[in-house]
Amino acid sequence: GEDVEQSLFLSVREGDSSVINCTYTDSSSTYLYWYKQEPGAGLQLLTYIFSNMDMKQDQRLTVLLNKKDKHLSLRIADTQTGDSAIYFCAETPGRDDKIIFGKGTRLHILP
Amino acid sequence: GAVVSQHPSRVICKSGTSVKIECRSLDFQATTMFWYRQFPKQSLMLMATSNEGSKATYEQGVEKDKFLINHASLTLSTLTVTSAHPEDSSFYICSASGTGTYNSPLHFGNGTRLTVT
Protein backbone atom coordinates (compact mmCIF):
# COMPACT_ATOMS: atom_id res chain seq x y z
CA GLY A 1 0.00 0.00 0.00
CA GLU A 2 0.88 3.63 -0.12
CA ASP A 3 2.45 5.08 2.98
CA VAL A 4 4.63 8.05 3.86
CA GLU A 5 6.41 8.19 7.22
CA GLN A 6 8.20 11.06 8.91
CA SER A 7 9.17 11.91 12.46
CA LEU A 8 6.71 14.17 14.26
CA PHE A 9 9.03 16.66 15.94
CA LEU A 10 12.39 18.32 15.36
CA SER A 11 14.09 21.01 17.44
CA VAL A 12 16.96 23.01 15.98
CA ARG A 13 18.92 26.01 17.19
CA GLU A 14 18.58 29.22 15.19
CA GLY A 15 21.36 29.41 12.64
CA ASP A 16 21.94 25.65 12.51
CA SER A 17 20.81 23.40 9.67
CA SER A 18 17.57 21.44 9.95
CA VAL A 19 17.21 18.05 8.32
CA ILE A 20 13.76 16.56 8.03
CA ASN A 21 13.56 12.95 6.88
CA CYS A 22 10.82 10.99 5.17
CA THR A 23 10.38 7.45 3.90
CA TYR A 24 7.81 6.24 1.43
CA THR A 25 6.74 2.83 0.21
CA ASP A 26 5.56 3.21 -3.38
CA SER A 27 8.44 2.59 -5.78
CA SER A 28 6.39 3.97 -8.68
CA SER A 29 6.29 7.46 -7.17
CA THR A 30 6.86 10.09 -9.80
CA TYR A 31 7.08 13.35 -7.85
CA LEU A 32 8.01 13.86 -4.21
CA TYR A 33 7.18 17.09 -2.44
CA TRP A 34 7.87 19.14 0.61
CA TYR A 35 5.07 21.40 1.83
CA LYS A 36 5.16 23.90 4.67
CA GLN A 37 2.16 24.68 6.84
CA GLU A 38 2.15 27.64 9.18
CA PRO A 39 -0.43 27.79 12.01
CA GLY A 40 -3.99 28.13 10.73
CA ALA A 41 -2.88 28.36 7.11
CA GLY A 42 -3.00 26.10 4.09
CA LEU A 43 -0.06 24.33 2.55
CA GLN A 44 2.73 26.12 0.77
CA LEU A 45 4.69 24.15 -1.78
CA LEU A 46 8.35 24.53 -0.82
CA THR A 47 9.99 22.34 -3.38
CA TYR A 48 9.54 19.12 -5.29
CA ILE A 49 11.77 16.61 -6.99
CA PHE A 50 11.14 14.30 -9.88
CA SER A 51 11.92 10.67 -9.12
CA ASN A 52 14.78 10.43 -11.62
CA MET A 53 16.75 13.10 -9.75
CA ASP A 54 18.76 12.57 -6.60
CA MET A 55 19.28 16.14 -5.48
CA LYS A 56 17.71 19.54 -5.90
CA GLN A 57 18.89 22.79 -4.38
CA ASP A 58 16.94 26.00 -4.09
CA GLN A 59 18.51 28.78 -2.01
CA ARG A 60 18.51 27.51 1.61
CA LEU A 61 16.68 24.32 0.74
CA THR A 62 18.33 21.09 -0.37
CA VAL A 63 16.32 17.99 -1.20
CA LEU A 64 18.02 14.61 -1.33
CA LEU A 65 16.32 11.55 -2.78
CA ASN A 66 17.56 8.00 -2.31
CA LYS A 67 15.25 6.06 -4.55
CA LYS A 68 16.77 2.69 -3.68
CA ASP A 69 16.01 3.20 0.02
CA LYS A 70 12.84 5.23 -0.70
CA HIS A 71 14.18 8.00 1.51
CA LEU A 72 13.66 11.73 1.02
CA SER A 73 15.16 14.52 3.09
CA LEU A 74 14.83 18.28 3.30
CA ARG A 75 17.73 20.32 4.58
CA ILE A 76 17.15 23.93 5.60
CA ALA A 77 20.39 25.82 5.95
CA ASP A 78 20.76 28.66 8.48
CA THR A 79 17.41 27.94 10.10
CA GLN A 80 15.47 31.06 11.06
CA THR A 81 12.54 31.63 13.43
CA GLY A 82 10.30 32.07 10.39
CA ASP A 83 11.02 28.47 9.44
CA SER A 84 9.03 27.30 12.44
CA ALA A 85 6.14 25.33 10.92
CA ILE A 86 4.94 21.83 10.09
CA TYR A 87 6.66 20.27 7.09
CA PHE A 88 4.81 17.64 5.11
CA CYS A 89 6.48 15.12 2.88
CA ALA A 90 4.24 13.91 0.06
CA GLU A 91 4.35 11.73 -3.01
CA THR A 92 2.28 11.09 -6.08
CA PRO A 93 2.22 7.33 -6.62
CA GLY A 94 1.93 6.36 -10.23
CA ARG A 95 0.21 8.17 -13.01
CA ASP A 96 -2.37 10.31 -11.29
CA ASP A 97 -2.59 13.50 -9.32
CA LYS A 98 -3.58 11.83 -6.10
CA ILE A 99 -1.11 12.86 -3.44
CA ILE A 100 -0.22 10.97 -0.29
CA PHE A 101 0.99 12.95 2.70
CA GLY A 102 3.07 12.06 5.71
CA LYS A 103 1.81 13.16 9.13
CA GLY A 104 4.07 16.19 9.13
CA THR A 105 7.17 17.15 11.13
CA ARG A 106 6.79 20.07 13.51
CA LEU A 107 10.00 22.12 13.38
CA HIS A 108 10.71 24.07 16.53
CA ILE A 109 13.43 26.70 16.55
CA LEU A 110 15.43 27.17 19.73
CA PRO A 111 16.89 30.63 20.44
CA GLY B 1 2.72 31.71 -9.76
CA ALA B 2 -0.49 29.76 -9.63
CA VAL B 3 -2.90 30.79 -6.92
CA VAL B 4 -5.79 28.95 -5.38
CA SER B 5 -8.30 30.99 -3.41
CA GLN B 6 -10.50 29.37 -0.78
CA HIS B 7 -13.45 31.06 0.89
CA PRO B 8 -14.45 31.49 3.63
CA SER B 9 -11.35 31.15 5.79
CA ARG B 10 -13.43 30.60 8.92
CA VAL B 11 -17.07 29.68 9.44
CA ILE B 12 -19.13 28.88 12.49
CA CYS B 13 -22.49 27.25 11.98
CA LYS B 14 -25.17 25.61 14.05
CA SER B 15 -25.70 21.90 14.09
CA GLY B 16 -28.09 20.81 11.34
CA THR B 17 -27.31 23.63 8.93
CA SER B 18 -25.32 23.40 5.70
CA VAL B 19 -22.11 25.20 4.84
CA LYS B 20 -20.62 25.83 1.41
CA ILE B 21 -16.89 26.27 0.87
CA GLU B 22 -15.55 27.63 -2.42
CA CYS B 23 -12.26 26.86 -4.08
CA ARG B 24 -11.15 28.94 -7.06
CA SER B 25 -8.11 28.76 -9.27
CA LEU B 26 -7.22 32.36 -10.03
CA ASP B 27 -4.77 32.24 -12.90
CA PHE B 28 -5.07 28.79 -14.38
CA GLN B 29 -7.72 26.34 -15.43
CA ALA B 30 -8.09 23.48 -13.00
CA THR B 31 -9.39 20.32 -14.54
CA THR B 32 -8.97 18.52 -11.26
CA MET B 33 -9.52 19.78 -7.74
CA PHE B 34 -9.03 17.90 -4.52
CA TRP B 35 -10.66 18.33 -1.15
CA TYR B 36 -8.84 17.41 2.02
CA ARG B 37 -9.73 17.38 5.65
CA GLN B 38 -7.24 17.89 8.43
CA PHE B 39 -7.88 16.93 12.02
CA PRO B 40 -5.91 18.66 14.76
CA LYS B 41 -2.25 17.67 14.77
CA GLN B 42 -2.82 15.17 12.01
CA SER B 43 -2.01 14.99 8.36
CA LEU B 44 -4.31 15.74 5.48
CA MET B 45 -6.89 13.18 4.53
CA LEU B 46 -8.05 13.18 0.94
CA MET B 47 -11.84 13.31 0.86
CA ALA B 48 -12.59 13.44 -2.83
CA THR B 49 -11.32 14.24 -6.28
CA SER B 50 -13.46 16.40 -8.52
CA ASN B 51 -13.10 16.74 -12.26
CA GLU B 52 -14.76 19.57 -14.12
CA GLY B 53 -18.13 18.55 -15.54
CA SER B 54 -18.29 15.13 -13.94
CA LYS B 55 -19.16 13.55 -10.62
CA ALA B 56 -16.62 13.61 -7.86
CA THR B 57 -14.76 10.49 -6.83
CA TYR B 58 -14.96 9.99 -3.08
CA GLU B 59 -12.41 8.19 -0.95
CA GLN B 60 -13.49 5.20 1.07
CA GLY B 61 -15.35 6.17 4.20
CA VAL B 62 -16.35 9.65 2.99
CA GLU B 63 -20.11 10.12 2.75
CA LYS B 64 -20.95 11.55 -0.65
CA ASP B 65 -24.41 12.66 0.45
CA LYS B 66 -22.97 14.60 3.35
CA PHE B 67 -20.05 16.22 1.54
CA LEU B 68 -21.45 17.46 -1.75
CA ILE B 69 -18.88 18.50 -4.30
CA ASN B 70 -19.63 20.47 -7.43
CA HIS B 71 -17.01 21.34 -10.04
CA ALA B 72 -19.10 23.32 -12.48
CA SER B 73 -16.33 25.24 -14.20
CA LEU B 74 -12.60 25.04 -14.79
CA THR B 75 -11.98 27.60 -12.07
CA LEU B 76 -14.46 26.75 -9.34
CA SER B 77 -15.20 23.78 -7.12
CA THR B 78 -17.47 23.87 -4.09
CA LEU B 79 -17.75 21.60 -1.08
CA THR B 80 -21.05 21.69 0.80
CA VAL B 81 -21.17 20.11 4.24
CA THR B 82 -24.82 19.20 4.64
CA SER B 83 -26.62 18.88 7.97
CA ALA B 84 -23.40 19.66 9.78
CA HIS B 85 -22.66 18.12 13.17
CA PRO B 86 -19.98 18.99 15.72
CA GLU B 87 -17.86 16.04 14.56
CA ASP B 88 -17.64 17.74 11.14
CA SER B 89 -15.66 20.55 12.77
CA SER B 90 -12.31 20.49 11.06
CA PHE B 91 -9.94 22.28 8.73
CA TYR B 92 -10.84 21.76 5.09
CA ILE B 93 -8.30 22.48 2.35
CA CYS B 94 -8.68 22.36 -1.41
CA SER B 95 -6.00 22.00 -4.03
CA ALA B 96 -5.98 22.27 -7.78
CA SER B 97 -4.10 20.84 -10.71
CA GLY B 98 -3.90 22.60 -14.05
CA THR B 99 -4.85 21.46 -17.53
CA GLY B 100 -2.35 19.69 -19.69
CA THR B 101 -0.17 18.80 -16.76
CA TYR B 102 0.77 15.42 -15.51
CA ASN B 103 1.60 15.10 -11.89
CA SER B 104 2.29 18.81 -11.73
CA PRO B 105 2.82 20.27 -8.30
CA LEU B 106 -0.44 20.88 -6.57
CA HIS B 107 -1.33 24.32 -5.30
CA PHE B 108 -3.39 24.65 -2.16
CA GLY B 109 -5.93 27.11 -0.85
CA ASN B 110 -5.42 28.57 2.60
CA GLY B 111 -8.04 26.33 4.12
CA THR B 112 -11.39 26.83 5.84
CA ARG B 113 -11.77 26.32 9.58
CA LEU B 114 -15.29 24.95 10.16
CA THR B 115 -16.70 24.98 13.66
CA VAL B 116 -20.10 23.41 14.21
CA THR B 117 -21.80 24.35 17.47
Tab-separated table of C-alpha atoms in Angstrom:
chain	number	residue	atom	x	y	z
A	1	GLY	CA	0.000	0.000	0.000
A	2	GLU	CA	0.880	3.635	-0.124
A	3	ASP	CA	2.455	5.082	2.981
A	4	VAL	CA	4.626	8.051	3.858
A	5	GLU	CA	6.408	8.190	7.216
A	6	GLN	CA	8.201	11.063	8.915
A	7	SER	CA	9.171	11.915	12.459
A	8	LEU	CA	6.706	14.167	14.260
A	9	PHE	CA	9.032	16.664	15.938
A	10	LEU	CA	12.386	18.321	15.360
A	11	SER	CA	14.089	21.007	17.444
A	12	VAL	CA	16.957	23.014	15.982
A	13	ARG	CA	18.918	26.014	17.190
A	14	GLU	CA	18.580	29.217	15.185
A	15	GLY	CA	21.364	29.410	12.638
A	16	ASP	CA	21.935	25.647	12.505
A	17	SER	CA	20.809	23.398	9.669
A	18	SER	CA	17.565	21.443	9.954
A	19	VAL	CA	17.214	18.053	8.325
A	20	ILE	CA	13.756	16.560	8.030
A	21	ASN	CA	13.559	12.955	6.878
A	22	CYS	CA	10.822	10.992	5.169
A	23	THR	CA	10.382	7.453	3.903
A	24	TYR	CA	7.814	6.236	1.428
A	25	THR	CA	6.739	2.826	0.208
A	26	ASP	CA	5.561	3.206	-3.377
A	27	SER	CA	8.436	2.594	-5.784
A	28	SER	CA	6.393	3.971	-8.680
A	29	SER	CA	6.289	7.456	-7.172
A	30	THR	CA	6.858	10.093	-9.799
A	31	TYR	CA	7.085	13.349	-7.854
A	32	LEU	CA	8.012	13.861	-4.215
A	33	TYR	CA	7.181	17.087	-2.445
A	34	TRP	CA	7.868	19.135	0.608
A	35	TYR	CA	5.068	21.399	1.829
A	36	LYS	CA	5.161	23.904	4.670
A	37	GLN	CA	2.162	24.677	6.843
A	38	GLU	CA	2.154	27.637	9.183
A	39	PRO	CA	-0.428	27.791	12.011
A	40	GLY	CA	-3.988	28.129	10.726
A	41	ALA	CA	-2.878	28.361	7.109
A	42	GLY	CA	-2.999	26.096	4.087
A	43	LEU	CA	-0.062	24.327	2.553
A	44	GLN	CA	2.726	26.117	0.765
A	45	LEU	CA	4.692	24.151	-1.784
A	46	LEU	CA	8.346	24.527	-0.824
A	47	THR	CA	9.988	22.337	-3.377
A	48	TYR	CA	9.539	19.123	-5.288
A	49	ILE	CA	11.770	16.611	-6.992
A	50	PHE	CA	11.144	14.297	-9.882
A	51	SER	CA	11.921	10.671	-9.121
A	52	ASN	CA	14.782	10.426	-11.623
A	53	MET	CA	16.753	13.100	-9.746
A	54	ASP	CA	18.758	12.571	-6.597
A	55	MET	CA	19.275	16.136	-5.484
A	56	LYS	CA	17.713	19.536	-5.897
A	57	GLN	CA	18.894	22.787	-4.375
A	58	ASP	CA	16.938	26.004	-4.090
A	59	GLN	CA	18.509	28.776	-2.007
A	60	ARG	CA	18.510	27.514	1.609
A	61	LEU	CA	16.681	24.321	0.736
A	62	THR	CA	18.327	21.085	-0.370
A	63	VAL	CA	16.317	17.993	-1.199
A	64	LEU	CA	18.017	14.607	-1.333
A	65	LEU	CA	16.315	11.545	-2.781
A	66	ASN	CA	17.562	8.002	-2.315
A	67	LYS	CA	15.250	6.059	-4.552
A	68	LYS	CA	16.769	2.693	-3.682
A	69	ASP	CA	16.008	3.201	0.024
A	70	LYS	CA	12.844	5.232	-0.704
A	71	HIS	CA	14.182	8.004	1.507
A	72	LEU	CA	13.657	11.727	1.019
A	73	SER	CA	15.163	14.522	3.088
A	74	LEU	CA	14.830	18.279	3.296
A	75	ARG	CA	17.731	20.316	4.579
A	76	ILE	CA	17.145	23.926	5.598
A	77	ALA	CA	20.389	25.823	5.949
A	78	ASP	CA	20.762	28.660	8.482
A	79	THR	CA	17.409	27.937	10.102
A	80	GLN	CA	15.472	31.063	11.058
A	81	THR	CA	12.541	31.631	13.429
A	82	GLY	CA	10.295	32.068	10.387
A	83	ASP	CA	11.021	28.472	9.443
A	84	SER	CA	9.027	27.304	12.437
A	85	ALA	CA	6.140	25.327	10.920
A	86	ILE	CA	4.941	21.832	10.094
A	87	TYR	CA	6.657	20.271	7.092
A	88	PHE	CA	4.811	17.639	5.108
A	89	CYS	CA	6.485	15.125	2.879
A	90	ALA	CA	4.244	13.905	0.063
A	91	GLU	CA	4.353	11.730	-3.009
A	92	THR	CA	2.282	11.090	-6.076
A	93	PRO	CA	2.215	7.332	-6.623
A	94	GLY	CA	1.931	6.355	-10.226
A	95	ARG	CA	0.210	8.171	-13.010
A	96	ASP	CA	-2.366	10.311	-11.293
A	97	ASP	CA	-2.588	13.497	-9.320
A	98	LYS	CA	-3.584	11.831	-6.099
A	99	ILE	CA	-1.113	12.859	-3.444
A	100	ILE	CA	-0.223	10.969	-0.295
A	101	PHE	CA	0.991	12.952	2.704
A	102	GLY	CA	3.070	12.062	5.706
A	103	LYS	CA	1.812	13.155	9.127
A	104	GLY	CA	4.068	16.186	9.135
A	105	THR	CA	7.170	17.151	11.134
A	106	ARG	CA	6.789	20.067	13.513
A	107	LEU	CA	9.998	22.123	13.376
A	108	HIS	CA	10.707	24.074	16.532
A	109	ILE	CA	13.429	26.700	16.546
A	110	LEU	CA	15.431	27.169	19.735
A	111	PRO	CA	16.886	30.628	20.439
B	1	GLY	CA	2.723	31.707	-9.762
B	2	ALA	CA	-0.490	29.759	-9.634
B	3	VAL	CA	-2.902	30.793	-6.920
B	4	VAL	CA	-5.790	28.954	-5.383
B	5	SER	CA	-8.303	30.986	-3.413
B	6	GLN	CA	-10.503	29.372	-0.785
B	7	HIS	CA	-13.451	31.060	0.886
B	8	PRO	CA	-14.448	31.486	3.633
B	9	SER	CA	-11.352	31.145	5.791
B	10	ARG	CA	-13.431	30.601	8.917
B	11	VAL	CA	-17.075	29.683	9.443
B	12	ILE	CA	-19.128	28.881	12.493
B	13	CYS	CA	-22.486	27.250	11.984
B	14	LYS	CA	-25.169	25.606	14.053
B	15	SER	CA	-25.703	21.896	14.091
B	16	GLY	CA	-28.086	20.805	11.337
B	17	THR	CA	-27.311	23.627	8.932
B	18	SER	CA	-25.320	23.402	5.704
B	19	VAL	CA	-22.114	25.200	4.838
B	20	LYS	CA	-20.623	25.834	1.409
B	21	ILE	CA	-16.889	26.265	0.867
B	22	GLU	CA	-15.551	27.629	-2.416
B	23	CYS	CA	-12.255	26.862	-4.082
B	24	ARG	CA	-11.145	28.942	-7.060
B	25	SER	CA	-8.112	28.755	-9.275
B	26	LEU	CA	-7.222	32.357	-10.030
B	27	ASP	CA	-4.767	32.241	-12.901
B	28	PHE	CA	-5.066	28.787	-14.381
B	29	GLN	CA	-7.718	26.336	-15.433
B	30	ALA	CA	-8.086	23.485	-12.995
B	31	THR	CA	-9.393	20.318	-14.540
B	32	THR	CA	-8.968	18.524	-11.258
B	33	MET	CA	-9.525	19.779	-7.742
B	34	PHE	CA	-9.031	17.902	-4.516
B	35	TRP	CA	-10.658	18.326	-1.152
B	36	TYR	CA	-8.837	17.414	2.020
B	37	ARG	CA	-9.732	17.381	5.653
B	38	GLN	CA	-7.245	17.893	8.425
B	39	PHE	CA	-7.883	16.926	12.025
B	40	PRO	CA	-5.908	18.662	14.762
B	41	LYS	CA	-2.247	17.672	14.773
B	42	GLN	CA	-2.822	15.175	12.007
B	43	SER	CA	-2.010	14.986	8.362
B	44	LEU	CA	-4.305	15.742	5.484
B	45	MET	CA	-6.894	13.179	4.530
B	46	LEU	CA	-8.049	13.180	0.939
B	47	MET	CA	-11.837	13.309	0.864
B	48	ALA	CA	-12.595	13.442	-2.834
B	49	THR	CA	-11.316	14.242	-6.280
B	50	SER	CA	-13.460	16.395	-8.523
B	51	ASN	CA	-13.105	16.742	-12.255
B	52	GLU	CA	-14.761	19.570	-14.124
B	53	GLY	CA	-18.126	18.551	-15.544
B	54	SER	CA	-18.292	15.127	-13.945
B	55	LYS	CA	-19.160	13.550	-10.615
B	56	ALA	CA	-16.615	13.614	-7.859
B	57	THR	CA	-14.759	10.491	-6.827
B	58	TYR	CA	-14.958	9.987	-3.082
B	59	GLU	CA	-12.412	8.190	-0.947
B	60	GLN	CA	-13.489	5.201	1.072
B	61	GLY	CA	-15.346	6.171	4.204
B	62	VAL	CA	-16.352	9.653	2.990
B	63	GLU	CA	-20.114	10.115	2.753
B	64	LYS	CA	-20.949	11.549	-0.648
B	65	ASP	CA	-24.410	12.660	0.453
B	66	LYS	CA	-22.969	14.596	3.348
B	67	PHE	CA	-20.054	16.224	1.544
B	68	LEU	CA	-21.453	17.464	-1.747
B	69	ILE	CA	-18.882	18.498	-4.304
B	70	ASN	CA	-19.633	20.470	-7.426
B	71	HIS	CA	-17.008	21.343	-10.039
B	72	ALA	CA	-19.103	23.322	-12.479
B	73	SER	CA	-16.328	25.241	-14.198
B	74	LEU	CA	-12.599	25.038	-14.790
B	75	THR	CA	-11.979	27.601	-12.066
B	76	LEU	CA	-14.456	26.754	-9.337
B	77	SER	CA	-15.197	23.783	-7.125
B	78	THR	CA	-17.472	23.873	-4.093
B	79	LEU	CA	-17.750	21.604	-1.082
B	80	THR	CA	-21.047	21.693	0.804
B	81	VAL	CA	-21.166	20.111	4.241
B	82	THR	CA	-24.824	19.203	4.643
B	83	SER	CA	-26.619	18.876	7.971
B	84	ALA	CA	-23.402	19.659	9.782
B	85	HIS	CA	-22.657	18.122	13.169
B	86	PRO	CA	-19.979	18.994	15.723
B	87	GLU	CA	-17.864	16.043	14.557
B	88	ASP	CA	-17.639	17.738	11.142
B	89	SER	CA	-15.664	20.552	12.767
B	90	SER	CA	-12.312	20.488	11.057
B	91	PHE	CA	-9.937	22.284	8.733
B	92	TYR	CA	-10.840	21.764	5.086
B	93	ILE	CA	-8.302	22.475	2.347
B	94	CYS	CA	-8.683	22.360	-1.411
B	95	SER	CA	-6.005	22.000	-4.028
B	96	ALA	CA	-5.979	22.265	-7.778
B	97	SER	CA	-4.100	20.845	-10.714
B	98	GLY	CA	-3.895	22.596	-14.050
B	99	THR	CA	-4.852	21.457	-17.530
B	100	GLY	CA	-2.351	19.692	-19.687
B	101	THR	CA	-0.173	18.796	-16.761
B	102	TYR	CA	0.770	15.420	-15.505
B	103	ASN	CA	1.598	15.102	-11.887
B	104	SER	CA	2.290	18.807	-11.731
B	105	PRO	CA	2.823	20.274	-8.296
B	106	LEU	CA	-0.435	20.876	-6.567
B	107	HIS	CA	-1.326	24.319	-5.305
B	108	PHE	CA	-3.389	24.654	-2.162
B	109	GLY	CA	-5.928	27.110	-0.850
B	110	ASN	CA	-5.424	28.570	2.598
B	111	GLY	CA	-8.045	26.334	4.120
B	112	THR	CA	-11.392	26.826	5.843
B	113	ARG	CA	-11.774	26.321	9.576
B	114	LEU	CA	-15.288	24.954	10.158
B	115	THR	CA	-16.704	24.980	13.661
B	116	VAL	CA	-20.102	23.412	14.205
B	117	THR	CA	-21.799	24.353	17.472
